[in-house]
Amino acid sequence: MSNKMWGGRFASGPDAVMAQINASIDVDRKLYRQDIAASKAHAAMLAKQGIIPAQDAKKITHGLDTILSEIEAGRFEFKAALEDIHMNVESRLADLIGPAAGRLHTARSRNDQVATDFKLWVRDTVDALDDQFADYQRALADKAAEHAATVMPGFTHLQTAQPVTFGHHLLAYVEMAARDRGRFADARKRLNECPLGAAALAGTSFPLDRERTAATLGFDRPAANSLDAVSDRDFVLETLSAAAIAAVHLSRFAEEIVIWTSPLVGFLKLSDKFTTGSSIMPQKRNPDAAELVRAKTGRIVGALDGLLMVMKGLPLAYQKDMQEDKEGAMAAFEALSLCLAAMTGMVRDMTPDVERMAAAAGLGFSTATDLADWLVRTLKMPFREAHHVTGRIVAAAEKRGLALDALPLAAMQEIEPRITKEVFKVLSVAQSVKSRTSFGGTAPRNVARQAAKWLRRLGK
Ligand code: ARG
């Protein structure tokens, strides 16, 4: 049997493999809510413009509402033979209301339909993700406020660099998440143009009111070029790019959680809620959630790569290749949402080992820069020279196996006679972080202020 929606010129049905490669219903059924909303907006506009009888538009709307409740109640039978969500819905509409259903597809094509549905889906998804990002930021800012004065080593090259505060470190991720939200918000603004009414590719001879359809569906305006409207997938590429960058941020933090919870480092503990055991080694507590956040970045970045490859070289306008836009993107956004939930949970769950962090913060001559700065400030030494003198003092301390603040004054004076005992005031870890008061610096006062600012801004 040929296809009942488009089979007029076909004598027989498709080969089984053709049907299998062609069907997208297992993926695009997730668009049912958006598909129904767009159809209702289209039907109402058609009636308003006198293109279809108002009576039929009413039947269509009721029928679509019935289908929505059937799907939500799990009573809808999705059929692969009907290819996709659009034809599944329209076919069921015909079962429910008869011939009036046939008027719905006036001045519309699946090409503008799918672009509209998927845009609406991406927009809903971006809005839900934004709420999750805000939760994640709140969790970070709460912890940061609590640990504004908790010292830890700051690293460059994963070597001890200078002492920082744990709160400051957490607030770095709040800033990243803010940029992530900004990227999504920016993409959302650009995507908010309605493709519906572009029809197959050329527009239509019917007197549509595209402004009206756009407004009904919450778009800012109709897309201005029908060819572009049906062939544009920038809205997926842009939001996937934002997702990929966000996932990279989360994976960096996840990696730090893995490092910090290792017994070799021991900065952080996660509770039973966010760790798992080993089936053979009874002593183990593994940070699997963090490892999986780190790993899921692969599929999110992969989805962006995949769609860029699908789109490259596609001539205008719609090509069936574009049906491959949904599966990877939907999985990617789902993964990002799960990663955000897991990271938010881990941030709330984590307990830093404050003593261990403080002890580590003092290792590795971490206050050497403070010594150099003291030489600059007190002895008016040029920084380059101060750097050199400090290097020699560090070497002397290292040779004796002493920390910088344990090196006797006499030993320092052998290298620079003008050093006084005042220098010891700047060599402690606590003093070091306290002195970092420049804007954006790690001083506990700065951190407390920034955390409070974020919590206010995040509405808490
Ligand atoms: N299932 C299709 C997709 O997701 C809908 C558009 C099909 N258009 C067509 N002319 N065959 O892209």
Coordinates of C-alpha atoms and ligand atoms in Angstrom, one line a residue:
M1 CA 0.0 0.0 0.0
S2 CA 1.3 3.4 -0.8
N3 CA 1.6 6.2 1.8
K4 CA -1.8 7.6 2.7
M5 CA -0.4 11.1 3.4
W6 CA 1.7 11.5 0.2
G7 CA 1.2 8.4 -1.9
G8 CA -0.9 9.8 -4.7
R9 CA 1.6 9.2 -7.4
F10 CA 3.0 5.9 -5.9
A11 CA 1.7 2.5 -6.9
S12 CA 3.3 0.5 -4.1
G13 CA 4.7 1.0 -0.6
P14 CA 8.4 1.3 0.3
D15 CA 10.9 -1.5 0.8
A16 CA 11.3 -2.5 4.4
V17 CA 14.8 -1.0 4.5
M18 CA 13.5 2.2 2.9
A19 CA 10.8 2.5 5.6
Q20 CA 13.4 1.9 8.3
I21 CA 16.0 4.5 7.1
N22 CA 13.2 7.0 6.4
A23 CA 11.3 6.9 9.6
S24 CA 12.2 9.4 12.4
I25 CA 9.2 8.9 14.7
D26 CA 11.3 7.2 17.4
V27 CA 13.3 10.5 17.7
D28 CA 10.9 13.2 16.7
R29 CA 7.9 11.9 18.8
K30 CA 9.6 14.1 21.6
L31 CA 8.3 17.1 19.6
Y32 CA 4.7 16.2 20.0
R33 CA 3.8 19.1 22.3
Q34 CA 5.5 21.6 20.0
D35 CA 4.0 20.0 16.9
I36 CA 0.5 20.3 18.3
A37 CA 1.0 23.9 19.5
A38 CA 2.2 24.9 16.1
S39 CA -0.7 23.2 14.3
K40 CA -3.2 24.9 16.5
A41 CA -1.6 28.3 15.9
H42 CA -1.6 27.6 12.1
A43 CA -5.2 26.4 12.0
A44 CA -6.4 29.5 14.0
M45 CA -4.5 31.8 11.7
L46 CA -5.9 30.0 8.6
A47 CA -9.5 30.5 9.9
K48 CA -8.9 34.1 10.9
Q49 CA -7.7 34.8 7.3
G50 CA -10.7 33.1 5.8
I51 CA -8.5 30.4 4.3
I52 CA -10.3 27.5 6.0
P53 CA -13.8 27.5 7.5
A54 CA -13.9 28.6 11.2
Q55 CA -16.0 25.4 11.9
D56 CA -13.2 23.2 10.6
A57 CA -10.6 25.1 12.5
K58 CA -12.6 24.5 15.7
K59 CA -12.8 20.8 15.0
I60 CA -9.0 20.7 14.2
T61 CA -8.3 22.4 17.6
H62 CA -10.5 20.0 19.5
G63 CA -9.0 17.0 17.7
L64 CA -5.4 18.2 18.4
D65 CA -6.3 18.7 22.1
T66 CA -7.6 15.1 22.2
I67 CA -4.4 13.9 20.6
L68 CA -2.3 15.8 23.1
S69 CA -4.1 14.1 26.0
E70 CA -3.9 10.7 24.3
I71 CA -0.1 11.1 24.0
E72 CA 0.3 12.3 27.5
A73 CA -1.7 9.5 28.9
G74 CA 0.4 7.0 26.9
R75 CA -2.7 6.0 24.8
F76 CA -1.4 7.1 21.5
E77 CA -0.1 4.6 19.0
F78 CA 2.9 5.9 17.1
K79 CA 3.3 4.3 13.7
A80 CA 6.6 4.0 11.9
A81 CA 4.7 3.6 8.6
L82 CA 3.7 7.3 9.1
E83 CA 7.4 8.3 9.3
D84 CA 7.4 11.2 11.7
I85 CA 5.5 13.1 14.4
H86 CA 3.9 15.4 11.9
M87 CA 2.2 12.7 9.9
N88 CA 1.3 10.6 13.0
V89 CA -0.5 13.6 14.4
E90 CA -2.3 14.5 11.2
S91 CA -3.3 11.0 10.5
R92 CA -4.8 10.5 13.9
L93 CA -6.6 13.9 13.5
A94 CA -8.3 12.4 10.4
D95 CA -9.4 9.4 12.4
L96 CA -10.9 11.7 15.0
I97 CA -12.5 14.5 13.0
G98 CA -12.8 13.2 9.4
P99 CA -12.2 15.3 6.3
A100 CA -11.8 18.6 8.1
A101 CA -8.4 17.3 9.2
G102 CA -7.3 17.5 5.6
R103 CA -7.5 21.3 5.7
L104 CA -4.8 21.7 8.4
H105 CA -1.9 21.2 5.9
T106 CA -3.0 24.2 3.7
A107 CA -0.2 26.6 3.1
R108 CA 2.2 24.5 5.2
S109 CA 4.8 21.8 4.6
R110 CA 6.6 19.4 6.9
N111 CA 9.7 21.5 6.1
D112 CA 8.5 24.6 7.8
Q113 CA 6.7 22.5 10.4
V114 CA 9.8 20.6 11.5
A115 CA 11.9 23.8 11.7
T116 CA 9.2 25.4 13.8
D117 CA 8.7 22.4 16.1
F118 CA 12.3 21.9 16.7
K119 CA 12.9 25.6 17.4
L120 CA 10.2 25.6 19.9
W121 CA 11.7 22.4 21.5
V122 CA 15.2 23.9 21.6
R123 CA 13.7 27.1 23.1
D124 CA 11.9 25.2 25.9
T125 CA 15.1 23.2 26.5
V126 CA 17.2 26.3 26.8
D127 CA 14.8 27.8 29.2
A128 CA 14.8 24.7 31.4
L129 CA 18.6 24.6 31.3
D130 CA 18.8 28.2 32.4
D131 CA 16.9 27.4 35.6
Q132 CA 19.3 24.5 36.2
F133 CA 22.4 26.8 35.7
A134 CA 20.9 29.2 38.3
D135 CA 20.6 26.3 40.8
Y136 CA 24.1 25.3 40.1
Q137 CA 25.4 28.8 40.6
R138 CA 23.4 29.1 43.9
A139 CA 24.9 25.9 45.2
L140 CA 28.4 27.2 44.3
A141 CA 27.8 30.7 45.8
D142 CA 26.4 29.2 49.0
K143 CA 29.5 27.0 49.5
A144 CA 31.7 30.0 48.6
A145 CA 30.1 32.2 51.2
E146 CA 30.7 29.4 53.8
H147 CA 34.3 29.0 52.7
A148 CA 35.3 32.6 51.9
A149 CA 38.3 32.3 54.3
T150 CA 39.1 28.6 53.8
V151 CA 42.6 28.5 52.4
M152 CA 43.9 26.0 49.8
P153 CA 46.8 25.9 47.4
G154 CA 46.2 27.6 44.0
F155 CA 47.8 25.8 41.2
T156 CA 49.4 26.6 37.9
H157 CA 50.8 23.6 35.9
L158 CA 49.2 21.6 38.7
Q159 CA 52.2 22.8 40.8
T160 CA 51.6 24.8 44.0
A161 CA 51.5 28.4 43.0
Q162 CA 50.0 30.8 45.5
P163 CA 47.5 30.3 48.4
V164 CA 43.9 31.0 47.4
T165 CA 40.6 30.5 49.2
F166 CA 38.3 27.6 48.5
G167 CA 35.4 30.1 48.1
H168 CA 37.3 32.0 45.4
H169 CA 38.0 28.8 43.5
L170 CA 34.2 27.9 43.6
L171 CA 33.3 31.4 42.4
A172 CA 35.4 31.0 39.3
Y173 CA 32.9 28.3 38.2
V174 CA 30.0 30.8 39.0
E175 CA 31.6 33.2 36.5
M176 CA 31.9 30.4 33.9
A177 CA 28.3 29.4 34.4
A178 CA 27.3 33.1 33.9
R179 CA 29.0 33.2 30.6
D180 CA 27.3 29.9 29.6
R181 CA 23.9 31.3 30.5
G182 CA 24.8 34.4 28.4
R183 CA 25.7 32.3 25.4
F184 CA 22.4 30.4 25.6
A185 CA 20.4 33.6 26.1
D186 CA 22.2 35.2 23.1
A187 CA 21.4 32.2 20.9
R188 CA 17.8 32.2 22.1
K189 CA 17.4 35.8 21.0
R190 CA 18.6 35.0 17.5
L191 CA 16.6 31.8 17.1
N192 CA 13.3 33.4 18.0
E193 CA 12.0 33.9 14.5
C194 CA 9.2 31.7 13.2
P195 CA 9.7 29.5 10.1
L196 CA 6.0 28.5 9.9
G197 CA 4.4 29.8 6.7
A198 CA 7.5 29.5 4.6
A199 CA 5.8 26.3 3.4
A200 CA 8.0 23.9 1.4
L201 CA 10.6 26.5 0.4
A202 CA 9.0 29.3 -1.7
G203 CA 6.3 30.7 0.5
T204 CA 2.6 30.3 -0.5
S205 CA -0.1 31.9 -2.6
F206 CA -2.5 31.9 0.4
P207 CA -2.9 35.2 2.3
L208 CA -1.2 34.1 5.5
D209 CA -0.8 36.3 8.5
R210 CA 2.7 35.1 9.5
E211 CA 3.0 37.8 12.2
R212 CA 0.0 36.3 13.9
T213 CA 1.3 32.7 13.9
A214 CA 4.7 34.0 15.1
A215 CA 3.1 35.9 18.0
T216 CA 0.9 33.0 19.0
L217 CA 3.9 30.8 19.4
G218 CA 5.9 33.4 21.3
F219 CA 8.3 34.2 18.5
D220 CA 9.5 37.8 18.0
R221 CA 8.7 37.8 14.3
P222 CA 8.4 35.6 11.3
A223 CA 11.6 34.5 9.5
A224 CA 12.1 36.8 6.6
N225 CA 13.3 34.4 3.8
S226 CA 11.4 31.3 3.1
L227 CA 14.4 29.4 1.8
D228 CA 16.4 30.3 4.9
A229 CA 13.5 29.5 7.2
V230 CA 13.3 25.9 6.1
S231 CA 17.0 25.2 5.8
D232 CA 18.4 27.0 8.8
R233 CA 19.7 24.9 11.6
D234 CA 21.9 27.6 13.2
F235 CA 19.6 27.5 16.2
V236 CA 20.7 23.9 16.9
L237 CA 24.4 24.6 16.1
E238 CA 24.5 27.7 18.3
T239 CA 22.9 26.1 21.3
L240 CA 25.0 23.0 20.9
S241 CA 28.1 25.2 20.8
A242 CA 26.9 26.8 24.0
A243 CA 26.3 23.3 25.4
A244 CA 29.7 22.1 24.4
I245 CA 31.5 25.0 26.1
A246 CA 29.3 24.5 29.2
A247 CA 30.1 20.8 29.2
V248 CA 33.8 21.6 29.0
H249 CA 33.5 23.8 32.0
L250 CA 31.7 21.1 34.0
S251 CA 34.2 18.5 33.0
R252 CA 37.1 20.7 34.3
F253 CA 35.4 21.0 37.6
A254 CA 34.6 17.3 37.6
E255 CA 38.3 16.5 37.0
E256 CA 39.2 18.7 40.0
I257 CA 36.7 16.7 42.1
V258 CA 38.3 13.5 41.0
I259 CA 41.7 14.8 41.9
W260 CA 40.7 16.4 45.2
T261 CA 38.8 13.3 46.4
S262 CA 41.8 11.0 45.7
P263 CA 43.4 9.8 48.9
L264 CA 46.6 11.1 47.5
V265 CA 45.3 14.7 47.7
G266 CA 42.4 14.4 50.2
F267 CA 41.0 17.9 49.9
L268 CA 37.4 16.9 49.5
K269 CA 34.9 14.3 50.7
L270 CA 31.8 13.3 48.9
S271 CA 29.1 11.4 50.9
D272 CA 27.4 8.1 50.1
K273 CA 25.0 10.1 47.9
F274 CA 27.5 10.8 45.2
T275 CA 30.0 8.0 45.4
T276 CA 29.9 4.3 44.7
G277 CA 31.8 1.3 46.0
S278 CA 33.8 -1.3 44.2
S279 CA 32.6 -4.9 43.7
I280 CA 36.0 -6.3 44.7
M281 CA 37.8 -3.7 46.8
P282 CA 35.7 -3.1 50.0
Q283 CA 37.6 0.0 51.0
K284 CA 36.8 2.0 47.8
R285 CA 34.7 5.1 47.4
N286 CA 34.7 6.2 43.8
P287 CA 33.6 9.6 42.5
D288 CA 31.7 8.1 39.5
A289 CA 29.3 11.0 39.1
A290 CA 32.2 13.3 38.5
E291 CA 33.9 10.9 36.2
L292 CA 30.7 10.5 34.2
V293 CA 30.2 14.3 33.9
R294 CA 33.8 14.4 32.6
A295 CA 33.0 11.7 30.1
K296 CA 29.6 13.0 28.9
T297 CA 31.3 16.0 27.5
G298 CA 32.4 13.7 24.7
R299 CA 28.9 13.1 23.5
I300 CA 27.9 16.7 23.8
V301 CA 30.9 18.0 21.8
G302 CA 30.3 15.0 19.5
A303 CA 26.8 16.1 18.8
L304 CA 28.0 19.5 17.7
D305 CA 30.6 18.0 15.5
G306 CA 28.1 15.6 14.0
L307 CA 25.6 18.2 13.1
L308 CA 28.3 20.5 11.7
M309 CA 29.2 17.6 9.4
V310 CA 25.6 17.0 8.5
M311 CA 25.1 20.7 7.5
K312 CA 28.3 21.3 5.7
G313 CA 27.8 21.5 1.9
L314 CA 24.0 21.1 2.0
P315 CA 22.5 23.1 -0.8
L316 CA 19.3 25.1 -0.2
A317 CA 16.7 24.5 0.8
Y318 CA 15.5 21.5 2.9
Q319 CA 17.4 18.3 2.5
K320 CA 16.5 15.0 4.2
D321 CA 19.9 15.0 5.7
M322 CA 18.5 17.6 8.1
Q323 CA 16.3 14.9 9.7
E324 CA 19.5 13.8 11.4
D325 CA 19.6 17.1 13.4
K326 CA 17.6 15.9 16.3
E327 CA 18.9 12.6 17.8
G328 CA 22.3 13.8 18.7
A329 CA 21.2 17.2 19.8
M330 CA 18.4 15.9 22.0
A331 CA 20.8 13.4 23.6
A332 CA 23.3 16.2 24.1
F333 CA 20.9 18.5 25.9
E334 CA 19.7 15.6 28.0
A335 CA 23.2 14.8 29.0
L336 CA 24.0 18.5 29.8
S337 CA 20.9 18.6 32.0
L338 CA 21.9 15.5 33.9
C339 CA 25.5 16.8 34.3
L340 CA 24.2 20.1 35.7
A341 CA 22.0 18.2 38.2
A342 CA 24.9 15.9 39.2
M343 CA 27.3 18.8 39.7
T344 CA 24.8 20.8 41.7
G345 CA 24.2 17.8 43.9
M346 CA 28.0 17.2 44.3
V347 CA 28.6 20.9 45.2
R348 CA 26.0 20.8 47.9
D349 CA 27.3 17.4 49.1
M350 CA 31.0 18.1 49.2
T351 CA 32.9 18.8 52.4
P352 CA 36.4 20.2 52.2
D353 CA 39.1 18.9 54.6
V354 CA 39.9 22.4 55.9
E355 CA 43.1 21.4 57.8
R356 CA 44.5 19.4 55.0
M357 CA 43.9 22.2 52.5
A358 CA 45.5 24.7 54.8
A359 CA 48.6 22.4 55.3
A360 CA 48.9 21.9 51.6
A361 CA 48.5 25.7 51.0
G362 CA 51.7 26.3 52.9
L363 CA 53.8 23.7 51.0
G364 CA 55.9 24.4 48.0
F365 CA 57.1 27.9 49.1
S366 CA 53.6 29.2 48.1
T367 CA 54.2 32.6 49.7
A368 CA 57.4 33.3 47.7
T369 CA 55.6 35.9 45.7
D370 CA 54.6 37.7 48.9
L371 CA 58.3 37.8 49.9
A372 CA 59.2 39.3 46.5
D373 CA 56.4 41.8 46.8
W374 CA 57.6 42.8 50.4
L375 CA 61.1 43.5 48.9
V376 CA 59.6 45.7 46.3
R377 CA 57.3 47.5 48.7
T378 CA 59.7 47.9 51.7
L379 CA 63.2 48.1 50.0
K380 CA 61.9 49.7 46.8
M381 CA 63.6 47.0 44.8
P382 CA 62.6 46.5 41.1
F383 CA 60.4 43.4 40.9
R384 CA 62.8 41.5 38.6
E385 CA 65.6 41.9 41.2
A386 CA 63.2 41.0 44.0
H387 CA 62.2 37.9 42.1
H388 CA 65.9 36.9 41.8
V389 CA 66.6 37.5 45.5
T390 CA 63.5 35.6 46.6
G391 CA 64.6 32.7 44.3
R392 CA 67.9 32.5 46.2
I393 CA 66.1 32.6 49.6
V394 CA 63.8 29.7 48.4
A395 CA 66.9 27.7 47.3
A396 CA 68.4 28.3 50.8
A397 CA 65.2 27.2 52.5
E398 CA 64.9 24.1 50.3
K399 CA 68.5 23.2 51.0
R400 CA 67.8 23.2 54.7
G401 CA 64.4 21.4 54.3
L402 CA 62.5 24.4 55.8
A403 CA 59.4 26.2 54.8
L404 CA 59.9 29.9 53.9
D405 CA 58.5 31.2 57.2
A406 CA 60.7 28.8 59.2
L407 CA 63.9 30.0 57.6
P408 CA 65.9 32.0 60.2
L409 CA 66.2 35.7 59.5
A410 CA 70.0 35.5 59.5
A411 CA 69.9 33.1 56.6
M412 CA 67.8 35.6 54.6
Q413 CA 70.1 38.4 55.6
E414 CA 73.0 36.5 54.2
I415 CA 71.3 36.9 50.8
E416 CA 69.8 40.4 51.3
P417 CA 71.1 42.2 54.4
R418 CA 68.3 44.8 54.5
I419 CA 65.6 42.2 55.2
T420 CA 64.1 42.8 58.7
K421 CA 61.9 40.5 60.9
E422 CA 58.9 42.5 59.6
V423 CA 59.1 40.1 56.6
F424 CA 57.6 37.3 58.6
K425 CA 54.3 39.1 58.6
V426 CA 53.8 38.4 55.0
L427 CA 55.0 34.9 54.8
S428 CA 52.0 33.1 56.4
V429 CA 49.3 31.6 54.2
A430 CA 46.5 33.5 56.0
Q431 CA 48.3 36.8 55.6
S432 CA 49.0 36.0 51.9
V433 CA 45.4 35.5 51.0
K434 CA 44.3 38.4 53.2
S435 CA 46.5 40.7 51.2
R436 CA 45.1 39.8 47.8
T437 CA 42.6 42.7 47.9
S438 CA 42.8 43.8 44.3
F439 CA 39.5 43.7 42.4
G440 CA 38.8 40.0 41.6
G441 CA 41.5 38.8 44.0
T442 CA 41.2 36.0 46.5
A443 CA 41.1 37.9 49.8
P444 CA 38.4 36.5 52.1
R445 CA 36.7 39.9 52.3
N446 CA 36.5 40.0 48.5
V447 CA 35.2 36.5 48.3
A448 CA 32.5 37.0 50.9
R449 CA 31.4 40.2 49.1
Q450 CA 31.3 38.4 45.7
A451 CA 29.4 35.4 47.0
A452 CA 26.9 37.7 48.6
K453 CA 26.5 39.7 45.4
W454 CA 25.9 36.5 43.4
L455 CA 23.4 35.2 45.9
R456 CA 21.5 38.5 45.7
R457 CA 21.6 38.5 42.0
L458 CA 20.5 34.9 41.8
G459 CA 17.5 35.7 43.9
K460 CA 18.2 34.0 47.2
Ligands
ARG1 N1 10.9 14.1 9.5 C1 11.4 15.2 8.8 C2 12.6 15.8 9.5 O1 12.7 15.7 10.6 C3 10.3 16.2 8.6 C4 10.5 17.0 7.3 C5 10.3 16.1 6.1 N2 10.1 16.8 4.9 C6 10.1 16.2 3.7 N3 9.9 16.9 2.7 N4 10.3 14.9 3.6 O2 13.4 16.5 8.9

